[in-house]
Short mmCIF file of C-alpha atoms in Angstrom, two decimals:
data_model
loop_
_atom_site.label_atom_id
_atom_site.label_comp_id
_atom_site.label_asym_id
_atom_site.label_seq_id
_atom_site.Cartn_x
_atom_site.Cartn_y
_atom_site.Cartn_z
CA UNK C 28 -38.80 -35.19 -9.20
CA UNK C 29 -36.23 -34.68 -6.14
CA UNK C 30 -34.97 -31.14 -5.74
CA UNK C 31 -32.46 -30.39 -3.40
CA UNK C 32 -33.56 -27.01 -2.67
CA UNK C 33 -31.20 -23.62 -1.01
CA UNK C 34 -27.75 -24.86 -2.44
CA UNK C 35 -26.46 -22.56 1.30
CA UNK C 36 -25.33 -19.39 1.86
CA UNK C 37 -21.85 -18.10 0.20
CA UNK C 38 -20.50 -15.61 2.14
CA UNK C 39 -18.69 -12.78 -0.03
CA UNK C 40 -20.60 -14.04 -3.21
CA UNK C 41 -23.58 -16.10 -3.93
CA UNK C 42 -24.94 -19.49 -5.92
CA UNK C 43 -25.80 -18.94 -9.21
CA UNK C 44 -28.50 -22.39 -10.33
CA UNK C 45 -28.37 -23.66 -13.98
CA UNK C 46 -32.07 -25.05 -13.26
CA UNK C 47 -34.27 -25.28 -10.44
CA UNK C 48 -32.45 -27.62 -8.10
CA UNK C 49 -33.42 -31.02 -9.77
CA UNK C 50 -30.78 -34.28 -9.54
CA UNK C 51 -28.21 -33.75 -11.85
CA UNK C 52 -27.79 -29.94 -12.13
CA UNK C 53 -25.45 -27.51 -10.55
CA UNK C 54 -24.92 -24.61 -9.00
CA UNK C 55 -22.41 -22.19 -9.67
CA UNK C 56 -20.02 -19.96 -6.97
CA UNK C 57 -19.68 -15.92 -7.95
CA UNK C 58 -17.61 -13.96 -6.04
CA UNK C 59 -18.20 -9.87 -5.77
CA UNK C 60 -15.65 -7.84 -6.61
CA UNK C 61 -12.38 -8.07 -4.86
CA UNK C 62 -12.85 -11.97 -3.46
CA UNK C 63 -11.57 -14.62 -5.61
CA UNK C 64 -13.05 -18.45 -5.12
CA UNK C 65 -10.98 -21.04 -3.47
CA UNK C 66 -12.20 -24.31 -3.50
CA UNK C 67 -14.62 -25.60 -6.37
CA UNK C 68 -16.90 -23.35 -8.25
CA UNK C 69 -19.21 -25.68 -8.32
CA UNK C 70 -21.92 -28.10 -6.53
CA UNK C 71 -23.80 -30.53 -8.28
CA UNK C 72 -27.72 -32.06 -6.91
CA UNK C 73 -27.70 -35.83 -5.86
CA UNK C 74 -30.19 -38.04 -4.20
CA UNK C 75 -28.24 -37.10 -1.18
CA UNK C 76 -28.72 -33.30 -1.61
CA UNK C 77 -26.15 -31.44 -2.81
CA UNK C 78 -22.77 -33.24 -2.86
CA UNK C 79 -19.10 -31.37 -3.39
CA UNK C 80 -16.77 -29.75 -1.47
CA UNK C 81 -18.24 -25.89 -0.19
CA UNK C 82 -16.26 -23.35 -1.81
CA UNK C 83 -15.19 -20.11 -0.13
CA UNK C 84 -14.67 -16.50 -1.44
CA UNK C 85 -11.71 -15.10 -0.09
CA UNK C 86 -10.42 -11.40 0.19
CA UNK C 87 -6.99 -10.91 -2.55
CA UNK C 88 -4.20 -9.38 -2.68
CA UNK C 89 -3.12 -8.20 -6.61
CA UNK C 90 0.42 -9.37 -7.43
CA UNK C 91 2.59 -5.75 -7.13
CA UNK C 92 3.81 -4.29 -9.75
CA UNK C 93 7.83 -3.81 -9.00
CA UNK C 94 9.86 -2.54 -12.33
CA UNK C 95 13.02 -4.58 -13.10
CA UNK C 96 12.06 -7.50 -10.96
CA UNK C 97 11.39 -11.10 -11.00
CA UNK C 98 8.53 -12.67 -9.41
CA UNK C 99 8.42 -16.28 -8.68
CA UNK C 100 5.34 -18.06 -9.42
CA UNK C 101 3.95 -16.54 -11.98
CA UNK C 102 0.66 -15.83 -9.72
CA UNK C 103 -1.75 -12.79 -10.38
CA UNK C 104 -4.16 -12.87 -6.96
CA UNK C 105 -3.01 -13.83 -3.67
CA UNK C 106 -5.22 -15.33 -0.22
CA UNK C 107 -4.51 -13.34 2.80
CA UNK C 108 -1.61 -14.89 4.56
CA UNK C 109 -0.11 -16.14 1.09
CA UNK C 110 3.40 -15.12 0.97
CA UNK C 111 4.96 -13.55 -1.91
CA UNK C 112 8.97 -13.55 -2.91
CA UNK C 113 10.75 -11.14 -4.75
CA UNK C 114 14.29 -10.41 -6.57
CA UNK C 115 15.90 -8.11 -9.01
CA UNK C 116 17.07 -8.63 -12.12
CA UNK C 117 20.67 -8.47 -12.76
CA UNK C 118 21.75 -5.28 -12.69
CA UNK C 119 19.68 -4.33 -10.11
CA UNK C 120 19.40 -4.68 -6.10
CA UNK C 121 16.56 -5.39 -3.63
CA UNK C 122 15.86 -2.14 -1.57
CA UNK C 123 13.35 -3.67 0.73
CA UNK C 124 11.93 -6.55 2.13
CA UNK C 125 12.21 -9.63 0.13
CA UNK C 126 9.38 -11.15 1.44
CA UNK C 127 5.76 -9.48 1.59
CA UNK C 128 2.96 -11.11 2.72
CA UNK C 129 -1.09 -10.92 1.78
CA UNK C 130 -3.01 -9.23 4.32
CA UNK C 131 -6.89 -8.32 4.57
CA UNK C 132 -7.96 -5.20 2.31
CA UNK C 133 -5.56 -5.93 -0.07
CA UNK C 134 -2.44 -4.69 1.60
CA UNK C 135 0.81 -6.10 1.29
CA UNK C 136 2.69 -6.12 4.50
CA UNK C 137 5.79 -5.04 4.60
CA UNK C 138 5.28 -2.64 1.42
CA UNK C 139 6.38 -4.00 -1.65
CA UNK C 140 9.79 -3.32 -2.15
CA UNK C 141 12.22 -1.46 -4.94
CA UNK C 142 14.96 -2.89 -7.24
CA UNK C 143 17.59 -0.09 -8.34
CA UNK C 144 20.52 -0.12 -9.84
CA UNK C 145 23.34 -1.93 -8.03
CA UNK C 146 27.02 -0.84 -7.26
CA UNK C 147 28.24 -2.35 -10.10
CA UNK C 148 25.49 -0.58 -12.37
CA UNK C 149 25.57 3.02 -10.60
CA UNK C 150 29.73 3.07 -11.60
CA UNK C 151 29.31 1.98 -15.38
CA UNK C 152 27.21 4.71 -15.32
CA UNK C 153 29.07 7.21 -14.35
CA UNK C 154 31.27 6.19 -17.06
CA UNK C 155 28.97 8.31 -19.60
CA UNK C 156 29.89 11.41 -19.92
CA UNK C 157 26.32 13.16 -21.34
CA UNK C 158 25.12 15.35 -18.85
CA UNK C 159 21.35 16.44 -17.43
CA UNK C 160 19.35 19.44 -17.21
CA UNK C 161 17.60 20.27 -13.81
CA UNK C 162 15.77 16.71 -12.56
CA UNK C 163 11.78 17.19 -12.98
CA UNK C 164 9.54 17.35 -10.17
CA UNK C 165 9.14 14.56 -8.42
CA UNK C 166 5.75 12.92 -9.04
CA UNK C 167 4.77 12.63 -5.23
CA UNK C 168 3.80 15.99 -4.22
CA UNK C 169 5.19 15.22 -1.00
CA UNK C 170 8.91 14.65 -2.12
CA UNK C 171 11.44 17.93 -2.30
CA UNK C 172 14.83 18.44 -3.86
CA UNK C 173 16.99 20.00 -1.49
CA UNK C 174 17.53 23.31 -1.49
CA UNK C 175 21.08 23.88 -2.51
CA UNK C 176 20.04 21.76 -5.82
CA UNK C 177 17.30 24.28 -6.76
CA UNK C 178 18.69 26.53 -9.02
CA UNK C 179 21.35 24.74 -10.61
CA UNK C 180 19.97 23.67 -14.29
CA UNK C 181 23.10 21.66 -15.56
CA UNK C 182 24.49 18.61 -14.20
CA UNK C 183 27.48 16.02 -14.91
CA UNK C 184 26.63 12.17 -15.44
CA UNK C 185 27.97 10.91 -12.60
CA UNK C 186 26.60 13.73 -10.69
CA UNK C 187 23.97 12.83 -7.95
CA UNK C 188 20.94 15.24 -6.01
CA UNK C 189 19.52 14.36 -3.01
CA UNK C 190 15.97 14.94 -1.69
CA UNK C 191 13.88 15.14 1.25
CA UNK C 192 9.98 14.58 2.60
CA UNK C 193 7.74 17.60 2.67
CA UNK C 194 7.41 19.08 6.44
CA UNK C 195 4.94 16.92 7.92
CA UNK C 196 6.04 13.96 6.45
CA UNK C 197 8.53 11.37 6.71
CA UNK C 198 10.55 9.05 5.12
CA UNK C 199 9.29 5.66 4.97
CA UNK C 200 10.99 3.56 2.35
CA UNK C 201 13.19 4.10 -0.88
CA UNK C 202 16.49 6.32 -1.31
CA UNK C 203 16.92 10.13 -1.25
CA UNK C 204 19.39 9.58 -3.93
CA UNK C 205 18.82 10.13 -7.85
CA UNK C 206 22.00 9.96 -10.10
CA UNK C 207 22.32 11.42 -13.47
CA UNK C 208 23.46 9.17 -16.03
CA UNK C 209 23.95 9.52 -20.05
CA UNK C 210 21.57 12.59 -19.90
CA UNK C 211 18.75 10.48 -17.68
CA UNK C 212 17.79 10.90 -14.18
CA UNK C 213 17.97 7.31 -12.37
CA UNK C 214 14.26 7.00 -10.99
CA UNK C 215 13.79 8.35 -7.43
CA UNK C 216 12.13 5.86 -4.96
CA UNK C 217 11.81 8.10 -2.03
CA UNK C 218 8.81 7.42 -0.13
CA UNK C 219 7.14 10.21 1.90
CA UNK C 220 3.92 9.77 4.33
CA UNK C 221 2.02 11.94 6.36
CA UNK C 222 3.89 11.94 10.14
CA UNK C 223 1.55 10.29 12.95
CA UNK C 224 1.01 12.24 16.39
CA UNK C 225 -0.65 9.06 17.99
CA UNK C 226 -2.95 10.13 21.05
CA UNK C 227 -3.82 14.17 22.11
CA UNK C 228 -3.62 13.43 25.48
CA UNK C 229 -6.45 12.92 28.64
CA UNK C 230 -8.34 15.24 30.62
CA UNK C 231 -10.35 14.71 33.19
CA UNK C 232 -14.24 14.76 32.94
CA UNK C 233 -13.81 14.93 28.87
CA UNK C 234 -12.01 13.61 26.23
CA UNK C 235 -10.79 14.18 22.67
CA UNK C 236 -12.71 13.36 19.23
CA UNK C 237 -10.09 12.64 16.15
CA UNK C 238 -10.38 13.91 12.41
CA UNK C 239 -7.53 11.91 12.58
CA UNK C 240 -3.89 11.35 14.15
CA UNK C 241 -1.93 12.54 11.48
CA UNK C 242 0.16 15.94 10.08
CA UNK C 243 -2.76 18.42 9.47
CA UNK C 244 -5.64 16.42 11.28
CA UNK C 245 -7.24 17.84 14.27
CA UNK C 246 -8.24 16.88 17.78
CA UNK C 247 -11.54 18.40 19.47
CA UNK C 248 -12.17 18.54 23.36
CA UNK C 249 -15.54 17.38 24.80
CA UNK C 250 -16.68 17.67 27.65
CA UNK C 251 -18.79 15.17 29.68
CA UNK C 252 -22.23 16.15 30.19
CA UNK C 253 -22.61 18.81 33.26
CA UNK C 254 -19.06 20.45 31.88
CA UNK C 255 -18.07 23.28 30.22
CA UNK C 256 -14.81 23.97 28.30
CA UNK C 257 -12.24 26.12 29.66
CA UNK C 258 -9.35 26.75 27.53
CA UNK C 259 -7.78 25.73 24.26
CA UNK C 260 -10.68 23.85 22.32
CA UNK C 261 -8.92 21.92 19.64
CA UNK C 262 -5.00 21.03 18.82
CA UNK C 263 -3.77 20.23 15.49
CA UNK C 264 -1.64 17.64 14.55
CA UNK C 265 2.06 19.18 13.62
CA UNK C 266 5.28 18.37 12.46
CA UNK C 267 6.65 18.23 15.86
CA UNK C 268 3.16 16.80 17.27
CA UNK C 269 -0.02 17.86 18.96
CA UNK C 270 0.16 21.80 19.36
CA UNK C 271 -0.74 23.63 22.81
CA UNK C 272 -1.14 22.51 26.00
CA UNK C 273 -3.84 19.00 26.84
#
């Protein structure tokens, strides 16, 4: 009998054989975990060798998961540089970018965005007149409620709180705003990340090793071989950026 022998290498996954390689079997495509086939998942032996199109196993992105919003498509996994659109139901508006796109490691680039309630929505709600007790913590550890909302424990509907990223952090998406409404707190979207300090600096006949380059990480001096270290050692990574003198 013919065999056609190693069916190839699949990069990202591998060929699974339902025989030995004869004419007339297949081979099967398995991606590992967090690579989804494109192309066929199969290749079948022929006289020729083996015969089909050479499928691929591609990184994914997972669809997002954005509350009260409508995804066209209908698509669970995306290839990187697939593009996916977004919009809010009615009721709602887009805070963010409309478009994201699939990048490698699973990120979607921009971030995936927010709907909340429109204009229209915020005002029928303050229409209710049930009122809310103090608004509970917010569930990034990184997000405050200002200060001069702190010890207040009873609020209008209508009424609205503001709050603010942790020191050493920054805003990078979302609203500070949460409204009370018919004895709920609208959800908070605020989105707070560790602040970056970029590079430590040069010096000469050294340099700096990273624990990394943002608020709380920590830069090291080393010298080249044949120096010795005079001065400040390390410099941590601050709210208002590297600390003492390069």
């Amino acid at each position: 009998k013919i065999r056609c022998g190693n069916a190839g290498d699949l990069p990202n996954g591998e060929f699974l054989h339902e025989g030995e390689g004869f004419i007339g079997e297949k081979v099967y495509a398995d991606c590992k975990t967090g690579y989804a086939l494109k192309g066929p998942n199969y290749r079948i032996c022929k006289s020729s060798g083996w015969a089909g199109e050479f499928p691929s196993c591609e990184e994914t992105c997972t669809a997002p998961t954005v509350d009260n919003s409508v995804q066209k498509g209908g698509v669970s996994k995306y290839f990187v540089g697939d593009i996916m659109n977004l919009t809010c139901k009615q009721g709602f508006q887009l805070n963010g970018a409309q478009t994201i796109t699939c990048r490698p490691s699973g990120r979607w680039q921009p971030q995936p965005p927010r709907c909340v309630a429109s204009k229209v929505e915020t005002q029928q709600l303050t229409d209710q007149k049930v009122g809310c007790q103090a608004p509970p913590a917010a569930s990034d550890s990184n997000v405050r409620l200002s200060n001069k909302y702190t010890f207040k424990t009873s609020f209008s509907s209508g009424d609205r709180v503001y709050y603010r990223c942790d020191v050493g952090y920054t805003s990078v998406g979302g609203s500070r705003l949460r409204m009370c409404f018919n004895g709920i707190w609208t959800p908070l979207t605020l989105i707070c990340e560790r602040m970056s300090c970029g590079h430590a600096g040069e010096f000469e006949n050294g340099h700096f090793t990273y624990s990394g380059i943002h608020f709380g990480d920590k830069a090291t001096a080393v010298c080249n071989k044949g120096y010795r270290l005079v001065g400040q050692g390390t410099r941590m990574c601050q709210s208002e950026g590297w600390d003492g003198r390069t």
